[in-house]
mmCIF file of C-alpha atoms in Angstrom:
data_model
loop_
_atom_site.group_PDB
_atom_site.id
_atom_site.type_symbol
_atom_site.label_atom_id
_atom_site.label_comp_id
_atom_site.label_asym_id
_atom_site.label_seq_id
_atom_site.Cartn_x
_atom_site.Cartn_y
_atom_site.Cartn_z
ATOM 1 C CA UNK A 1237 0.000 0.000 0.000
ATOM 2 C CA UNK A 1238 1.833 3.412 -1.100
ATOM 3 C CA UNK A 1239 1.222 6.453 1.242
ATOM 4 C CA UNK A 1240 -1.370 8.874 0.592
ATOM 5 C CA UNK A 1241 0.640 11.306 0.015
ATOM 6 C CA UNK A 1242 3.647 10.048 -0.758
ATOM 7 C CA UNK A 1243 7.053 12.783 -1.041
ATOM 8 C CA UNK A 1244 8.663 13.534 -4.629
ATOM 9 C CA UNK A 1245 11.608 11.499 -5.513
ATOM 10 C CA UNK A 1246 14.571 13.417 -5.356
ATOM 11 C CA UNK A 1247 16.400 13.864 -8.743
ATOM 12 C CA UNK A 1248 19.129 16.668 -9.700
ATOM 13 C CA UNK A 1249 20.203 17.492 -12.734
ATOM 14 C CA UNK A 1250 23.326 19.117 -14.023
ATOM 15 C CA UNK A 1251 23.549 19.808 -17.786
ATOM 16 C CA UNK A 1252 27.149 20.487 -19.794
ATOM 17 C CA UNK A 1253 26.975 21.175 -23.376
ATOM 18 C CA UNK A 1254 24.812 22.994 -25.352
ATOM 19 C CA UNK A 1255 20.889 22.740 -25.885
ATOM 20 C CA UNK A 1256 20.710 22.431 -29.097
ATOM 21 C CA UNK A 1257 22.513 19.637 -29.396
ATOM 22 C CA UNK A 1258 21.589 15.781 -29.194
ATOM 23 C CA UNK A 1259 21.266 14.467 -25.524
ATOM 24 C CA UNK A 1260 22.480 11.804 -23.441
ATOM 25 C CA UNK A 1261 21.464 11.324 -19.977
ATOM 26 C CA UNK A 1262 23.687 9.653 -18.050
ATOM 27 C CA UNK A 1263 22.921 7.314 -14.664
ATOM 28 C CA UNK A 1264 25.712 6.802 -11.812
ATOM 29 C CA UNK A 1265 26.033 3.634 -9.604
ATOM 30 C CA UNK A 1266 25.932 2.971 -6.025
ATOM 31 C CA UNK A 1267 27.453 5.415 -4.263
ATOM 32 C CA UNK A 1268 28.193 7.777 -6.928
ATOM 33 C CA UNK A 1269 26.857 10.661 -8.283
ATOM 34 C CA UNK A 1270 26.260 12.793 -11.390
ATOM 35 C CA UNK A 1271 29.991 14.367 -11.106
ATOM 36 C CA UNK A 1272 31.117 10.675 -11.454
ATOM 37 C CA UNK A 1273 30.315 11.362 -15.391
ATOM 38 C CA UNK A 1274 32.311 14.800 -15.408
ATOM 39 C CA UNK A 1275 35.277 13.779 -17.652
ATOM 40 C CA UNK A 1276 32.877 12.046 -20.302
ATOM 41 C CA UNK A 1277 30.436 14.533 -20.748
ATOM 42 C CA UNK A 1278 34.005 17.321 -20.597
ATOM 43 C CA UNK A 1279 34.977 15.070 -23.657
ATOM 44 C CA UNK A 1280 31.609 14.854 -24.990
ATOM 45 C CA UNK A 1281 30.350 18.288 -25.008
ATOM 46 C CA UNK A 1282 31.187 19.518 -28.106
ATOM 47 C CA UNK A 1283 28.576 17.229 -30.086
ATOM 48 C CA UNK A 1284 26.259 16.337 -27.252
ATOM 49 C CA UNK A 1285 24.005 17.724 -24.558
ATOM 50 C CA UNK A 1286 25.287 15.914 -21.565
ATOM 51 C CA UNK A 1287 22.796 15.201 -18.575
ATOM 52 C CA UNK A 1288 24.065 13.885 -15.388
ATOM 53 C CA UNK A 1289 21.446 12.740 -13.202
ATOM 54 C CA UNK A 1290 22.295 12.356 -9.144
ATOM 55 C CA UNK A 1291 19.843 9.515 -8.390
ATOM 56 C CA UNK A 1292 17.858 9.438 -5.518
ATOM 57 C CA UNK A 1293 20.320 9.301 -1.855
ATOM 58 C CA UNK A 1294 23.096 10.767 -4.482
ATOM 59 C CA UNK A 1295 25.380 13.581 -4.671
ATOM 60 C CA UNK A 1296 22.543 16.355 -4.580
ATOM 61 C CA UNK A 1297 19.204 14.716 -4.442
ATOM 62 C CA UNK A 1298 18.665 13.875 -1.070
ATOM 63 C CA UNK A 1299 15.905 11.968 0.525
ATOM 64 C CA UNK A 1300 13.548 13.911 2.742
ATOM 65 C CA UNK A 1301 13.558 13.713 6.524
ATOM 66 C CA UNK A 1302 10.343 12.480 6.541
ATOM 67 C CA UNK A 1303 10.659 9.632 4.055
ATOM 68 C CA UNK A 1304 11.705 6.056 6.085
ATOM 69 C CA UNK A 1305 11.765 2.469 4.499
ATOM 70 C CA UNK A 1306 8.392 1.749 6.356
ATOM 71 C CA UNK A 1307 6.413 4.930 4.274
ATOM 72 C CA UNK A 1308 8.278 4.438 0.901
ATOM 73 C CA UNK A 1309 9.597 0.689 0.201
ATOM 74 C CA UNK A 1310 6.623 -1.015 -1.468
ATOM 75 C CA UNK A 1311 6.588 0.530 -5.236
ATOM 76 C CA UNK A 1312 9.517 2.999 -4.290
ATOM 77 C CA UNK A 1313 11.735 1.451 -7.271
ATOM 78 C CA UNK A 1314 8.710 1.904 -9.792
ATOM 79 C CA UNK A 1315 8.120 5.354 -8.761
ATOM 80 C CA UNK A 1316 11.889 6.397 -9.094
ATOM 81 C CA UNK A 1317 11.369 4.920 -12.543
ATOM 82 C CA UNK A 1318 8.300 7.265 -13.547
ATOM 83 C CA UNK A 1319 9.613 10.021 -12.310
ATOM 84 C CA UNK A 1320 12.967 9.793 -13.806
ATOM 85 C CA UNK A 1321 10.687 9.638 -16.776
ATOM 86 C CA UNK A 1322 8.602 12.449 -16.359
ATOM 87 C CA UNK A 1323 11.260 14.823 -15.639
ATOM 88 C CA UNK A 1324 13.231 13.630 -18.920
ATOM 89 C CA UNK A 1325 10.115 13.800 -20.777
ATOM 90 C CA UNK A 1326 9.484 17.441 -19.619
ATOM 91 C CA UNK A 1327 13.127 18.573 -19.930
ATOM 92 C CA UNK A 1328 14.575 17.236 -23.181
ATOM 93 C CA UNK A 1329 13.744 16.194 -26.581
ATOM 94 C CA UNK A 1330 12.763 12.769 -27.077
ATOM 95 C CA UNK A 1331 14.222 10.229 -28.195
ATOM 96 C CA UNK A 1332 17.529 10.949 -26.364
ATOM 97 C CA UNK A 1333 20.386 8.432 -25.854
ATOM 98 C CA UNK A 1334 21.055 6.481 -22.109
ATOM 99 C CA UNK A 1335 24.258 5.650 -20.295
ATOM 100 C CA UNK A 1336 23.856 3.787 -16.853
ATOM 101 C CA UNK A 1337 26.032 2.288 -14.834
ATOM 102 C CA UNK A 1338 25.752 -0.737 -11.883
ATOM 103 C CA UNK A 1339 22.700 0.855 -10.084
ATOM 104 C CA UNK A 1340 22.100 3.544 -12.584
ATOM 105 C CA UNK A 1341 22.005 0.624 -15.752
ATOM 106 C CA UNK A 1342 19.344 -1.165 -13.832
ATOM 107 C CA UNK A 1343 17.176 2.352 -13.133
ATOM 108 C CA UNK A 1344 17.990 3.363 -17.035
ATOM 109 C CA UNK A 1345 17.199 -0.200 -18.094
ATOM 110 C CA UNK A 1346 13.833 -0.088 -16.389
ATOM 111 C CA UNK A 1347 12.769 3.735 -17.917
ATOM 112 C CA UNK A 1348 14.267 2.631 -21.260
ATOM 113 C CA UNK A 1349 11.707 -0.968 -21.183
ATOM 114 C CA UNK A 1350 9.029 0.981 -19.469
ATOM 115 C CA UNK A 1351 9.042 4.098 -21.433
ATOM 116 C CA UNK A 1352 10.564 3.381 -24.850
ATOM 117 C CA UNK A 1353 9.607 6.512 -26.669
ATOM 118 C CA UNK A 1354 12.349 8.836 -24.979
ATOM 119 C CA UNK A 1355 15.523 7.307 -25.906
ATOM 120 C CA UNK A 1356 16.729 5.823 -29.577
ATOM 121 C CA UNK A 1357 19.568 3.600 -27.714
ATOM 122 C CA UNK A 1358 20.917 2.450 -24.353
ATOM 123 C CA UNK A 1359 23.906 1.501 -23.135
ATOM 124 C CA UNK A 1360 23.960 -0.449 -20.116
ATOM 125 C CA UNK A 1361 26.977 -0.751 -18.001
ATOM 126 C CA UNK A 1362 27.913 -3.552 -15.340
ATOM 127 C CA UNK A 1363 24.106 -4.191 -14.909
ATOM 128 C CA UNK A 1364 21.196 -6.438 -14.966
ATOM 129 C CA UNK A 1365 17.862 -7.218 -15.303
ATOM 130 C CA UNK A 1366 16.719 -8.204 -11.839
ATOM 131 C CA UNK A 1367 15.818 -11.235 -10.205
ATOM 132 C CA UNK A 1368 13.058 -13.339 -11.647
ATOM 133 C CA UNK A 1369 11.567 -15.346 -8.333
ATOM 134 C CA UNK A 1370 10.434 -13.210 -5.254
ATOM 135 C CA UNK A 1371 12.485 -15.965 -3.511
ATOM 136 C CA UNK A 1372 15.363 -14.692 -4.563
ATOM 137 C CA UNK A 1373 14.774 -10.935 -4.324
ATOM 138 C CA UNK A 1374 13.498 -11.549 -0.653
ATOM 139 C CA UNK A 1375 17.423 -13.085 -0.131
ATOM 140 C CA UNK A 1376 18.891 -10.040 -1.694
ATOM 141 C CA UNK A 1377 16.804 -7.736 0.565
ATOM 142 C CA UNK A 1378 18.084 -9.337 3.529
ATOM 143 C CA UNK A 1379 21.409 -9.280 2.426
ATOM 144 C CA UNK A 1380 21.331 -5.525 1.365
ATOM 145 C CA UNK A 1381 19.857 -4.960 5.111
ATOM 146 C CA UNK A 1382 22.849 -6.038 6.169
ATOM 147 C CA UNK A 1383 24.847 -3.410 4.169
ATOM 148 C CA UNK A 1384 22.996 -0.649 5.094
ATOM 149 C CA UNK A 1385 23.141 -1.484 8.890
ATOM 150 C CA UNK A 1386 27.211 -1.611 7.727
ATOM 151 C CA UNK A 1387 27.045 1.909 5.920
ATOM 152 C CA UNK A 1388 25.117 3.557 8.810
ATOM 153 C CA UNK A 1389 27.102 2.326 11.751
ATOM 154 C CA UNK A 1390 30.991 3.206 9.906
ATOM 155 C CA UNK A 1391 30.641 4.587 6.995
ATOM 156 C CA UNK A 1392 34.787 4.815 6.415
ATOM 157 C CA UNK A 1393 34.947 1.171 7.505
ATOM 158 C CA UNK A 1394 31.848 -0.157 4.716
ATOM 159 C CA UNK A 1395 33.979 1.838 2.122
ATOM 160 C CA UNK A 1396 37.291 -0.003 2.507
ATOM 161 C CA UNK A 1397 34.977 -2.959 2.945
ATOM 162 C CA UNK A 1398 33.075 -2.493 -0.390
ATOM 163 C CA UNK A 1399 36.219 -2.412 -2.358
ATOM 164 C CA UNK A 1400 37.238 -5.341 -1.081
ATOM 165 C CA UNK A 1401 34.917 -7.267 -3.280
ATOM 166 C CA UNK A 1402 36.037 -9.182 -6.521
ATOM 167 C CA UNK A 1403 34.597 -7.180 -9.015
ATOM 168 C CA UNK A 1404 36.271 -4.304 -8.340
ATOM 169 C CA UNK A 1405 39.825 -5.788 -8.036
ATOM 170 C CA UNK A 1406 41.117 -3.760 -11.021
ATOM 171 C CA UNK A 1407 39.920 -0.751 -10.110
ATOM 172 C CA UNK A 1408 42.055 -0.917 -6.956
ATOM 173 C CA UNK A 1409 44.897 -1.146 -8.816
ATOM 174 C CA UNK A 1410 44.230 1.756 -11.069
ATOM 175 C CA UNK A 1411 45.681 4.952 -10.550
ATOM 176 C CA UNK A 1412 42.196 6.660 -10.423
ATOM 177 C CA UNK A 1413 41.425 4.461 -7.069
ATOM 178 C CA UNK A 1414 42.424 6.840 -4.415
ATOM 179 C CA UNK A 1415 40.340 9.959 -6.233
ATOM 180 C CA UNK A 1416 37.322 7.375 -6.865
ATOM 181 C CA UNK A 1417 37.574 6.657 -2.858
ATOM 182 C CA UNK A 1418 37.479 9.903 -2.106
ATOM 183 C CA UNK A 1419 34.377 11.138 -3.889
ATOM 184 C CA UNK A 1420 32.736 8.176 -2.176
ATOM 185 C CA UNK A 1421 34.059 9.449 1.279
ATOM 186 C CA UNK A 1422 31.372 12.280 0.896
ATOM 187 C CA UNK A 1423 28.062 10.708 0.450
ATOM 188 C CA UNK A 1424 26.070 10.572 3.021
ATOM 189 C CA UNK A 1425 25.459 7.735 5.170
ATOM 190 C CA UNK A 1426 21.573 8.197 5.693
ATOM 191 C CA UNK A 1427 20.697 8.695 2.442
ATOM 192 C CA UNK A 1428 22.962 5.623 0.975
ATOM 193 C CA UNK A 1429 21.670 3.292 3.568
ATOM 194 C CA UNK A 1430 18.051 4.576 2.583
ATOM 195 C CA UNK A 1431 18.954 4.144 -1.117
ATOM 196 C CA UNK A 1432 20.199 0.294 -1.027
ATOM 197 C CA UNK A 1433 16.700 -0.056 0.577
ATOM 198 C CA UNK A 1434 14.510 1.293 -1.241
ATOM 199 C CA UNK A 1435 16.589 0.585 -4.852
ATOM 200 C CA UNK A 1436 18.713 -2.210 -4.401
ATOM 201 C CA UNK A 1437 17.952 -5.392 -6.861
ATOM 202 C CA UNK A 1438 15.863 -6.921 -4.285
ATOM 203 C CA UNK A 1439 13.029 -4.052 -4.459
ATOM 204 C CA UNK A 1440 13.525 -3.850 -8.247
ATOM 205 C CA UNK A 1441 11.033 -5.505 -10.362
ATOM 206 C CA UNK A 1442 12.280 -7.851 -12.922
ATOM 207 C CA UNK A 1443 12.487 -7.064 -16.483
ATOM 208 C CA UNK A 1444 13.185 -10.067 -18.385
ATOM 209 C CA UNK A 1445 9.846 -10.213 -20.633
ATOM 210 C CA UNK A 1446 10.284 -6.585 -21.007
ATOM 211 C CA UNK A 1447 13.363 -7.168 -22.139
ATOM 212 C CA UNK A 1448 11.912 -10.190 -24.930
ATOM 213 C CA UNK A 1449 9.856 -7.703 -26.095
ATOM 214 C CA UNK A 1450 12.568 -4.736 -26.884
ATOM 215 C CA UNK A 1451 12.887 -3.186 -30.044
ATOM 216 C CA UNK A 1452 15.302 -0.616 -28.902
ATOM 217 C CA UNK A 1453 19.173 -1.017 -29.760
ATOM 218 C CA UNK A 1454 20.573 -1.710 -26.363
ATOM 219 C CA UNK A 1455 24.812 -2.533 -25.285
ATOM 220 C CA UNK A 1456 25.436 -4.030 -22.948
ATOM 221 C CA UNK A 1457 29.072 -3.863 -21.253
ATOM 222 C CA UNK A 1458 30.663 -6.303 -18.782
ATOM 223 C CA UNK A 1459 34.476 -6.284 -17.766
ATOM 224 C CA UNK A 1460 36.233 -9.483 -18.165
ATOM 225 C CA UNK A 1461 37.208 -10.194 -14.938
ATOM 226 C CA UNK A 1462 33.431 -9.346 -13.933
ATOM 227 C CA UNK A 1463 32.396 -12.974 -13.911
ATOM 228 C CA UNK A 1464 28.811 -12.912 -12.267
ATOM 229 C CA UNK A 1465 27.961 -9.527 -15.029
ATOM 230 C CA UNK A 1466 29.510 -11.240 -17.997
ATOM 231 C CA UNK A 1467 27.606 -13.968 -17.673
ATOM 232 C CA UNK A 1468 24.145 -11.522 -16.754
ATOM 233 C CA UNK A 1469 25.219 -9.981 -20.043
ATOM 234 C CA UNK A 1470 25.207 -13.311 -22.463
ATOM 235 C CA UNK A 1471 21.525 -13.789 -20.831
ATOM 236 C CA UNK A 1472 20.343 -10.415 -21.653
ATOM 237 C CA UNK A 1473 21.474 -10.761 -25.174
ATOM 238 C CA UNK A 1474 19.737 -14.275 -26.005
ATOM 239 C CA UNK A 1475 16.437 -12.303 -24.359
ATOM 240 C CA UNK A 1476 16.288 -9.543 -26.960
ATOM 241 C CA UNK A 1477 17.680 -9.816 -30.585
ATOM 242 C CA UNK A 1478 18.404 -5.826 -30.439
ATOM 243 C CA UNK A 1479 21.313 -6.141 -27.954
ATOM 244 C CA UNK A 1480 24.179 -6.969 -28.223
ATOM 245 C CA UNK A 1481 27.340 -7.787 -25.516
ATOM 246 C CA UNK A 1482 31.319 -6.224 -25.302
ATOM 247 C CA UNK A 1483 33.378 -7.232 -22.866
ATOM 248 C CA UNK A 1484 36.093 -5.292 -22.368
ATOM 249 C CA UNK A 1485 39.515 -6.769 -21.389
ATOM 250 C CA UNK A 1486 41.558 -7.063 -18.671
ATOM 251 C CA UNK A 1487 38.793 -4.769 -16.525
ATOM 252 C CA UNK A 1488 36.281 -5.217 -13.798
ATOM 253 C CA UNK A 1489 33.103 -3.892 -12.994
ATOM 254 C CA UNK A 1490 34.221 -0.529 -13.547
ATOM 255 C CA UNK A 1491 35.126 -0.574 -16.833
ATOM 256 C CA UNK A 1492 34.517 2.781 -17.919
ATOM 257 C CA UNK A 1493 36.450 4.092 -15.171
ATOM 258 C CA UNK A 1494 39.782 1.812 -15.865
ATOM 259 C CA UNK A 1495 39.583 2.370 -19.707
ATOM 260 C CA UNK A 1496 38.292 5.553 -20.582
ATOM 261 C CA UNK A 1497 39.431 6.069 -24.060
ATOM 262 C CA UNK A 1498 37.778 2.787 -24.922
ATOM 263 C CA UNK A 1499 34.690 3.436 -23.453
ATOM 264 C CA UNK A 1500 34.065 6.919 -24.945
ATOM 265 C CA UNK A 1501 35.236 5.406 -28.512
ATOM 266 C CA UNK A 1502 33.071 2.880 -28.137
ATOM 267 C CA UNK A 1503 30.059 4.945 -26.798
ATOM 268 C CA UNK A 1504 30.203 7.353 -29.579
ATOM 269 C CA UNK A 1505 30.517 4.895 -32.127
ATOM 270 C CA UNK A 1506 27.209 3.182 -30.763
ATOM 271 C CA UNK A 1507 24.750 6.226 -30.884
ATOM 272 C CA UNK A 1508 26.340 7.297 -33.957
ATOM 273 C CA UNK A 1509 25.867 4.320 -36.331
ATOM 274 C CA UNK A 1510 22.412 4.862 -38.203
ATOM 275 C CA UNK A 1511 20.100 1.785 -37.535
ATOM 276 C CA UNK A 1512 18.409 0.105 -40.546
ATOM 277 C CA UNK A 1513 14.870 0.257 -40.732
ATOM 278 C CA UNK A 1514 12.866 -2.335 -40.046
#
């Protein structure tokens, strides 16, 4: 049962490059925020409008006092999802292109399935579809429970402990580690807790048929040493015949992070290559 009344979800938007130009909005991970996509949009600005999106419990858009797990969980991913959509659709020209990453591929995923008329391609990032049994999303919940609990009682101490984990190996390695831990340093604790909550994969619904029944060009990206999101990624594309899979070498989850000249050549060359009609 949703509240009555229940508060806006926050969203912030920063926008580099001009108006006139085409648009791609861009979608952060856990943790992150808008600024994460700084140096892209920088590179990208001279032939697109770049909008960088802090997602709810991110960077900017905060969650309000008021709002706790008990008055917002049930439906709170589907709502983010809306209104992530109604602000795009009131802000840009449609169709636009999507980037998302981690957390932010999984929200874009889930406007791009749900709402197909504002972008003309996606590119999803280290991401997935969701869960398909309730079994399994109730297991995730608990799990990400146990995170927050982590985040909310030492926040410094969950950080080093959150790059501990497999998938982001490479990344630790990379000279761009120390500045990535840093900008994660400043979140907030609240709102990040309150965001694995209420948008972690457990709460998300799944999007599998959706996905069967896309028409939209869609990449996916997985680093190689990303086992579990490679192999999320070969699913996707047997789902829909309009995506397609790169993995990019020698990198982990954060690929775009650890090979940024890759990642921008291969971006542009995606939402530049004219589709054939059907």
């Amino acid at each position: 049962m949703h509240p009555v009344n229940p508060p806006p979800v926050p969203l912030r938007f920063t926008e580099i490059g001009d108006a006139g130009l085409p648009a791609i909005v861009f979608l952060h991970g856990f943790l992150g925020s808008g600024s994460d996509w700084l140096p892209f949009a920088k590179a990208l600005s001279r032939k697109y409008r770049c909008i960088l999106v802090d997602l709810p419990g991110h960077g900017e858009a905060a969650f309000p006092e008021t709002l706790t797990p008990k008055n917002a969980s049930e439906g709170y991913f589907t709502r983010t999802l809306d209104a992530l959509a109604a602000e795009l659709q009131r802000t840009l020209p449609a169709p636009c292109f999507l980037a998302g990453y981690s957390m932010g591929g999984r929200i874009g995923l889930g406007v791009a399935l749900r709402h197909p008329g504002l972008f003309r391609k996606a590119l999803i990032i280290s991401s997935s579809p969701g869960l398909r049994t309730e079994e399994e999303r109730a297991l995730r919940r608990k799990s990400d429970e146990g995170i927050a609990r982590k985040i909310e009682k030492n926040f410094d101490s969950f950080i080093e402990f959150w790059y501990t984990q497999p998938l982001f190996s490479t990344l630790k390695n990379h000279p761009l580690f120390k500045e990535v831990e840093a900008a994660r340093k400043q979140g907030s604790p609240r709102n990040l807790a309150m965001a694995l909550r209420l948008l972690g994969t457990g709460n998300q619904p799944p999007f599998h048929r959706e996905l069967e029944a896309n028409r939209m060009p869609m990449l996916f990206m997985a680093g190689e040493k990303d086992l579990k999101f490679v192999e999320i990624g070969r699913q996707m594309v047997t789902l829909s015949t309009n995506c397609s899979l790169e993995i990019f070498p020698g990198c982990g989850h954060t690929l775009h992070t650890e090979k940024q000249e890759r990642f921008l050549d291969r971006l542009t060359d995606f939402f530049n290559t004219q589709e054939e009609a059907p």
